[in-house]
Amino acid sequence: MMTAVLWRAMPNFWFALLPILIFAVGLKWLPVAGNATWQNFVLPAIALGYYAMPSLMRLTNSGMLDVLNADYIRTARAKGLSGFHVIVKHGLRNAIIPVVALAMVELGFMLGGSVVIESVFALQGLGQLAWDSISRNDFPVVQAIVLIIEVFYIVLTFLADVLNAALDPRLRAR
Protein backbone atom coordinates (compact mmCIF):
# COMPACT_ATOMS: atom_id res chain seq x y z
CA MET A 1 0.00 0.00 0.00
CA MET A 2 2.95 2.34 0.61
CA THR A 3 4.03 1.85 -3.00
CA ALA A 4 0.51 2.69 -4.13
CA VAL A 5 0.54 5.95 -2.20
CA LEU A 6 3.98 6.91 -3.54
CA TRP A 7 2.90 6.17 -7.12
CA ARG A 8 -0.19 8.33 -6.73
CA ALA A 9 1.94 11.26 -5.52
CA MET A 10 4.23 11.14 -8.57
CA PRO A 11 3.22 13.27 -11.60
CA ASN A 12 2.58 11.20 -14.74
CA PHE A 13 4.96 13.20 -16.95
CA TRP A 14 7.80 12.53 -14.51
CA PHE A 15 6.92 8.88 -14.12
CA ALA A 16 6.85 8.53 -17.93
CA LEU A 17 10.53 9.39 -18.02
CA LEU A 18 11.47 6.54 -15.68
CA PRO A 19 10.36 3.67 -17.97
CA ILE A 20 12.02 5.46 -20.87
CA LEU A 21 15.31 5.57 -18.99
CA ILE A 22 15.04 1.98 -17.76
CA PHE A 23 13.46 0.02 -20.63
CA ALA A 24 14.31 2.11 -23.71
CA VAL A 25 17.65 3.73 -22.96
CA GLY A 26 19.17 1.35 -20.39
CA LEU A 27 17.94 -2.12 -21.39
CA LYS A 28 17.02 -1.25 -25.00
CA TRP A 29 13.96 -3.53 -24.85
CA LEU A 30 11.38 -1.05 -26.12
CA PRO A 31 11.43 1.91 -28.50
CA VAL A 32 11.39 5.42 -27.05
CA ALA A 33 8.92 7.11 -29.39
CA GLY A 34 6.70 6.65 -32.42
CA ASN A 35 3.69 4.49 -33.20
CA ALA A 36 4.90 1.99 -35.81
CA THR A 37 4.42 -1.25 -33.83
CA TRP A 38 2.60 -2.48 -30.73
CA GLN A 39 5.86 -2.17 -28.79
CA ASN A 40 5.67 1.60 -29.15
CA PHE A 41 2.50 1.61 -27.01
CA VAL A 42 3.82 -0.43 -24.07
CA LEU A 43 5.59 2.44 -22.28
CA PRO A 44 2.78 4.97 -22.83
CA ALA A 45 0.24 2.44 -21.53
CA ILE A 46 2.31 1.89 -18.41
CA ALA A 47 2.76 5.63 -17.95
CA LEU A 48 -0.98 6.24 -18.27
CA GLY A 49 -2.10 3.26 -16.23
CA TYR A 50 0.22 3.62 -13.26
CA TYR A 51 -1.74 6.59 -11.92
CA ALA A 52 -5.00 4.66 -11.71
CA MET A 53 -3.54 1.54 -10.12
CA PRO A 54 -2.99 2.81 -6.53
CA SER A 55 -6.59 3.86 -5.99
CA LEU A 56 -7.88 0.67 -7.60
CA MET A 57 -5.54 -1.43 -5.44
CA ARG A 58 -6.58 0.34 -2.24
CA LEU A 59 -10.29 0.09 -3.03
CA THR A 60 -10.02 -3.60 -3.97
CA ASN A 61 -8.02 -4.34 -0.83
CA SER A 62 -10.43 -2.58 1.52
CA GLY A 63 -13.47 -4.04 -0.27
CA MET A 64 -12.13 -7.59 -0.02
CA LEU A 65 -11.28 -7.13 3.66
CA ASP A 66 -14.83 -5.94 4.35
CA VAL A 67 -16.48 -8.68 2.29
CA LEU A 68 -14.38 -11.53 3.66
CA ASN A 69 -15.55 -10.69 7.18
CA ALA A 70 -19.23 -10.81 6.16
CA ASP A 71 -21.66 -13.44 7.43
CA TYR A 72 -22.44 -14.89 3.99
CA ILE A 73 -18.73 -15.68 3.47
CA ARG A 74 -18.64 -17.59 6.77
CA THR A 75 -21.81 -19.40 5.71
CA ALA A 76 -20.31 -20.35 2.33
CA ARG A 77 -17.21 -21.70 4.06
CA ALA A 78 -19.37 -23.60 6.54
CA LYS A 79 -21.22 -25.25 3.64
CA GLY A 80 -17.89 -26.69 2.53
CA LEU A 81 -17.22 -24.62 -0.59
CA SER A 82 -13.61 -24.39 -1.69
CA GLY A 83 -11.60 -21.32 -0.70
CA PHE A 84 -11.16 -20.28 -4.32
CA HIS A 85 -14.90 -20.53 -4.99
CA VAL A 86 -15.74 -18.54 -1.86
CA ILE A 87 -13.26 -15.78 -2.64
CA VAL A 88 -14.01 -15.44 -6.37
CA LYS A 89 -17.74 -16.21 -6.57
CA HIS A 90 -18.92 -14.66 -3.32
CA GLY A 91 -16.18 -12.30 -2.19
CA LEU A 92 -14.71 -10.72 -5.29
CA ARG A 93 -18.06 -10.40 -7.03
CA ASN A 94 -19.36 -8.18 -4.22
CA ALA A 95 -16.11 -6.32 -3.56
CA ILE A 96 -15.56 -5.45 -7.24
CA ILE A 97 -18.71 -3.31 -7.62
CA PRO A 98 -17.16 -0.01 -6.43
CA VAL A 99 -13.92 -0.90 -8.22
CA VAL A 100 -15.74 -1.09 -11.57
CA ALA A 101 -17.18 2.39 -11.07
CA LEU A 102 -13.81 3.82 -10.06
CA ALA A 103 -12.04 2.08 -12.97
CA MET A 104 -14.34 3.71 -15.49
CA VAL A 105 -13.85 7.12 -13.90
CA GLU A 106 -10.07 6.61 -13.90
CA LEU A 107 -10.22 5.55 -17.56
CA GLY A 108 -11.95 8.84 -18.31
CA PHE A 109 -9.19 10.70 -16.47
CA MET A 110 -6.62 8.82 -18.54
CA LEU A 111 -8.13 10.32 -21.67
CA GLY A 112 -7.33 13.76 -20.29
CA GLY A 113 -3.85 12.65 -19.23
CA SER A 114 -3.09 11.45 -22.72
CA VAL A 115 -2.20 15.00 -23.75
CA VAL A 116 0.96 14.95 -21.66
CA ILE A 117 1.84 11.31 -22.28
CA GLU A 118 1.51 11.66 -26.05
CA SER A 119 3.84 14.64 -25.91
CA VAL A 120 6.43 12.73 -23.88
CA PHE A 121 6.36 9.67 -26.17
CA ALA A 122 5.92 11.60 -29.45
CA LEU A 123 2.69 9.81 -30.35
CA GLN A 124 0.25 11.24 -32.87
CA GLY A 125 -3.18 11.10 -31.30
CA LEU A 126 -6.00 13.09 -29.80
CA GLY A 127 -3.78 14.37 -27.00
CA GLN A 128 -1.14 15.61 -29.42
CA LEU A 129 -3.83 17.27 -31.53
CA ALA A 130 -5.14 18.99 -28.40
CA TRP A 131 -1.65 20.19 -27.48
CA ASP A 132 -1.01 21.53 -30.98
CA SER A 133 -4.43 23.22 -31.08
CA ILE A 134 -3.89 24.88 -27.71
CA SER A 135 -0.48 26.17 -28.76
CA ARG A 136 -1.96 27.60 -32.00
CA ASN A 137 -5.04 29.07 -30.25
CA ASP A 138 -7.29 26.93 -32.43
CA PHE A 139 -10.24 27.02 -30.04
CA PRO A 140 -12.86 25.24 -32.20
CA VAL A 141 -10.60 22.17 -32.39
CA VAL A 142 -9.95 22.33 -28.63
CA GLN A 143 -13.69 22.54 -27.98
CA ALA A 144 -14.32 19.56 -30.25
CA ILE A 145 -11.65 17.51 -28.45
CA VAL A 146 -13.12 18.40 -25.06
CA LEU A 147 -16.57 17.40 -26.34
CA ILE A 148 -15.23 14.05 -27.62
CA ILE A 149 -13.53 13.32 -24.30
CA GLU A 150 -16.69 14.24 -22.39
CA VAL A 151 -18.82 11.94 -24.55
CA PHE A 152 -16.36 9.09 -23.89
CA TYR A 153 -16.50 9.90 -20.18
CA ILE A 154 -20.30 9.78 -20.15
CA VAL A 155 -20.30 6.48 -22.07
CA LEU A 156 -17.75 5.00 -19.64
CA THR A 157 -19.86 6.05 -16.66
CA PHE A 158 -22.92 4.47 -18.26
CA LEU A 159 -20.96 1.26 -18.90
CA ALA A 160 -19.91 1.22 -15.24
CA ASP A 161 -23.57 1.35 -14.23
CA VAL A 162 -24.47 -1.44 -16.65
CA LEU A 163 -21.60 -3.63 -15.42
CA ASN A 164 -22.51 -3.01 -11.80
CA ALA A 165 -26.11 -4.00 -12.53
CA ALA A 166 -24.85 -7.19 -14.16
CA LEU A 167 -22.67 -7.96 -11.13
CA ASP A 168 -25.18 -7.09 -8.40
CA PRO A 169 -28.76 -8.34 -8.82
CA ARG A 170 -29.99 -5.86 -6.21
CA LEU A 171 -29.19 -3.00 -8.60
CA ARG A 172 -31.29 -4.48 -11.42
CA ALA A 173 -34.53 -4.08 -9.47
CA ARG A 174 -34.14 -0.30 -9.19
C-alpha atoms as one frame of an Amber mdcrd trajectory, in Angstrom:
protein
   0.000   0.000   0.000   2.954   2.338   0.614   4.032   1.850  -2.998   0.508
   2.693  -4.131   0.540   5.955  -2.198   3.983   6.909  -3.541   2.900   6.170
  -7.121  -0.189   8.333  -6.726   1.940  11.256  -5.521   4.235  11.139  -8.565
   3.224  13.272 -11.605   2.580  11.205 -14.745   4.961  13.199 -16.950   7.803
  12.534 -14.506   6.918   8.879 -14.115   6.846   8.534 -17.933  10.532   9.395
 -18.023  11.474   6.538 -15.680  10.356   3.670 -17.971  12.017   5.464 -20.874
  15.306   5.571 -18.988  15.044   1.979 -17.758  13.463   0.022 -20.628  14.310
   2.107 -23.706  17.652   3.728 -22.961  19.172   1.348 -20.390  17.939  -2.120
 -21.385  17.017  -1.249 -25.003  13.959  -3.534 -24.854  11.384  -1.054 -26.120
  11.429   1.911 -28.504  11.390   5.419 -27.050   8.925   7.115 -29.392   6.700
   6.646 -32.425   3.693   4.487 -33.201   4.902   1.990 -35.810   4.418  -1.253
 -33.826   2.599  -2.480 -30.726   5.858  -2.171 -28.789   5.669   1.603 -29.147
   2.504   1.612 -27.011   3.819  -0.426 -24.067   5.593   2.438 -22.277   2.777
   4.970 -22.832   0.235   2.435 -21.531   2.313   1.885 -18.407   2.757   5.629
 -17.948  -0.978   6.243 -18.273  -2.099   3.262 -16.232   0.218   3.623 -13.262
  -1.741   6.589 -11.918  -5.004   4.657 -11.708  -3.539   1.542 -10.117  -2.990
   2.810  -6.534  -6.585   3.863  -5.990  -7.876   0.665  -7.600  -5.541  -1.430
  -5.438  -6.577   0.345  -2.240 -10.293   0.088  -3.028 -10.017  -3.598  -3.973
  -8.023  -4.344  -0.831 -10.431  -2.585   1.520 -13.468  -4.038  -0.275 -12.131
  -7.587  -0.023 -11.276  -7.128   3.659 -14.834  -5.943   4.351 -16.477  -8.675
   2.286 -14.376 -11.534   3.658 -15.547 -10.687   7.185 -19.232 -10.814   6.164
 -21.660 -13.442   7.426 -22.436 -14.894   3.994 -18.728 -15.682   3.471 -18.640
 -17.591   6.767 -21.812 -19.402   5.710 -20.311 -20.351   2.332 -17.210 -21.698
   4.059 -19.367 -23.603   6.540 -21.219 -25.246   3.636 -17.888 -26.693   2.527
 -17.224 -24.615  -0.587 -13.613 -24.394  -1.690 -11.604 -21.323  -0.697 -11.155
 -20.282  -4.320 -14.895 -20.526  -4.986 -15.739 -18.544  -1.859 -13.261 -15.783
  -2.645 -14.012 -15.439  -6.375 -17.737 -16.209  -6.569 -18.923 -14.661  -3.322
 -16.181 -12.303  -2.187 -14.714 -10.718  -5.288 -18.055 -10.396  -7.033 -19.361
  -8.180  -4.221 -16.108  -6.318  -3.564 -15.564  -5.447  -7.241 -18.707  -3.307
  -7.617 -17.164  -0.008  -6.429 -13.925  -0.896  -8.216 -15.738  -1.086 -11.571
 -17.185   2.391 -11.071 -13.814   3.817 -10.063 -12.042   2.080 -12.969 -14.343
   3.708 -15.491 -13.849   7.122 -13.898 -10.073   6.615 -13.904 -10.224   5.554
 -17.556 -11.952   8.836 -18.311  -9.187  10.704 -16.468  -6.616   8.819 -18.535
  -8.135  10.321 -21.673  -7.332  13.764 -20.287  -3.851  12.655 -19.226  -3.087
  11.445 -22.716  -2.200  15.001 -23.754   0.964  14.953 -21.657   1.841  11.309
 -22.278   1.507  11.656 -26.050   3.839  14.641 -25.909   6.432  12.730 -23.876
   6.365   9.673 -26.166   5.916  11.596 -29.446   2.689   9.814 -30.350   0.253
  11.239 -32.873  -3.181  11.098 -31.299  -5.999  13.094 -29.804  -3.779  14.375
 -27.004  -1.137  15.611 -29.418  -3.825  17.274 -31.526  -5.135  18.988 -28.396
  -1.647  20.187 -27.483  -1.009  21.532 -30.981  -4.426  23.215 -31.076  -3.885
  24.875 -27.710  -0.478  26.170 -28.756  -1.961  27.595 -31.996  -5.037  29.069
 -30.245  -7.288  26.926 -32.435 -10.242  27.019 -30.040 -12.861  25.235 -32.201
 -10.602  22.169 -32.389  -9.953  22.329 -28.630 -13.689  22.539 -27.977 -14.317
  19.559 -30.249 -11.648  17.509 -28.451 -13.118  18.403 -25.060 -16.565  17.397
 -26.344 -15.234  14.052 -27.622 -13.526  13.323 -24.299 -16.688  14.243 -22.389
 -18.816  11.942 -24.553 -16.365   9.088 -23.889 -16.495   9.901 -20.183 -20.303
   9.779 -20.149 -20.304   6.482 -22.069 -17.752   5.002 -19.642 -19.855   6.050
 -16.660 -22.924   4.467 -18.261 -20.955   1.259 -18.899 -19.905   1.219 -15.240
 -23.571   1.355 -14.228 -24.472  -1.442 -16.645 -21.597  -3.627 -15.424 -22.511
  -3.013 -11.797 -26.108  -3.996 -12.533 -24.847  -7.193 -14.155 -22.666  -7.962
 -11.125 -25.181  -7.094  -8.404 -28.761  -8.345  -8.823 -29.986  -5.858  -6.206
 -29.191  -3.002  -8.599 -31.288  -4.477 -11.421 -34.535  -4.079  -9.473 -34.142
  -0.304  -9.189
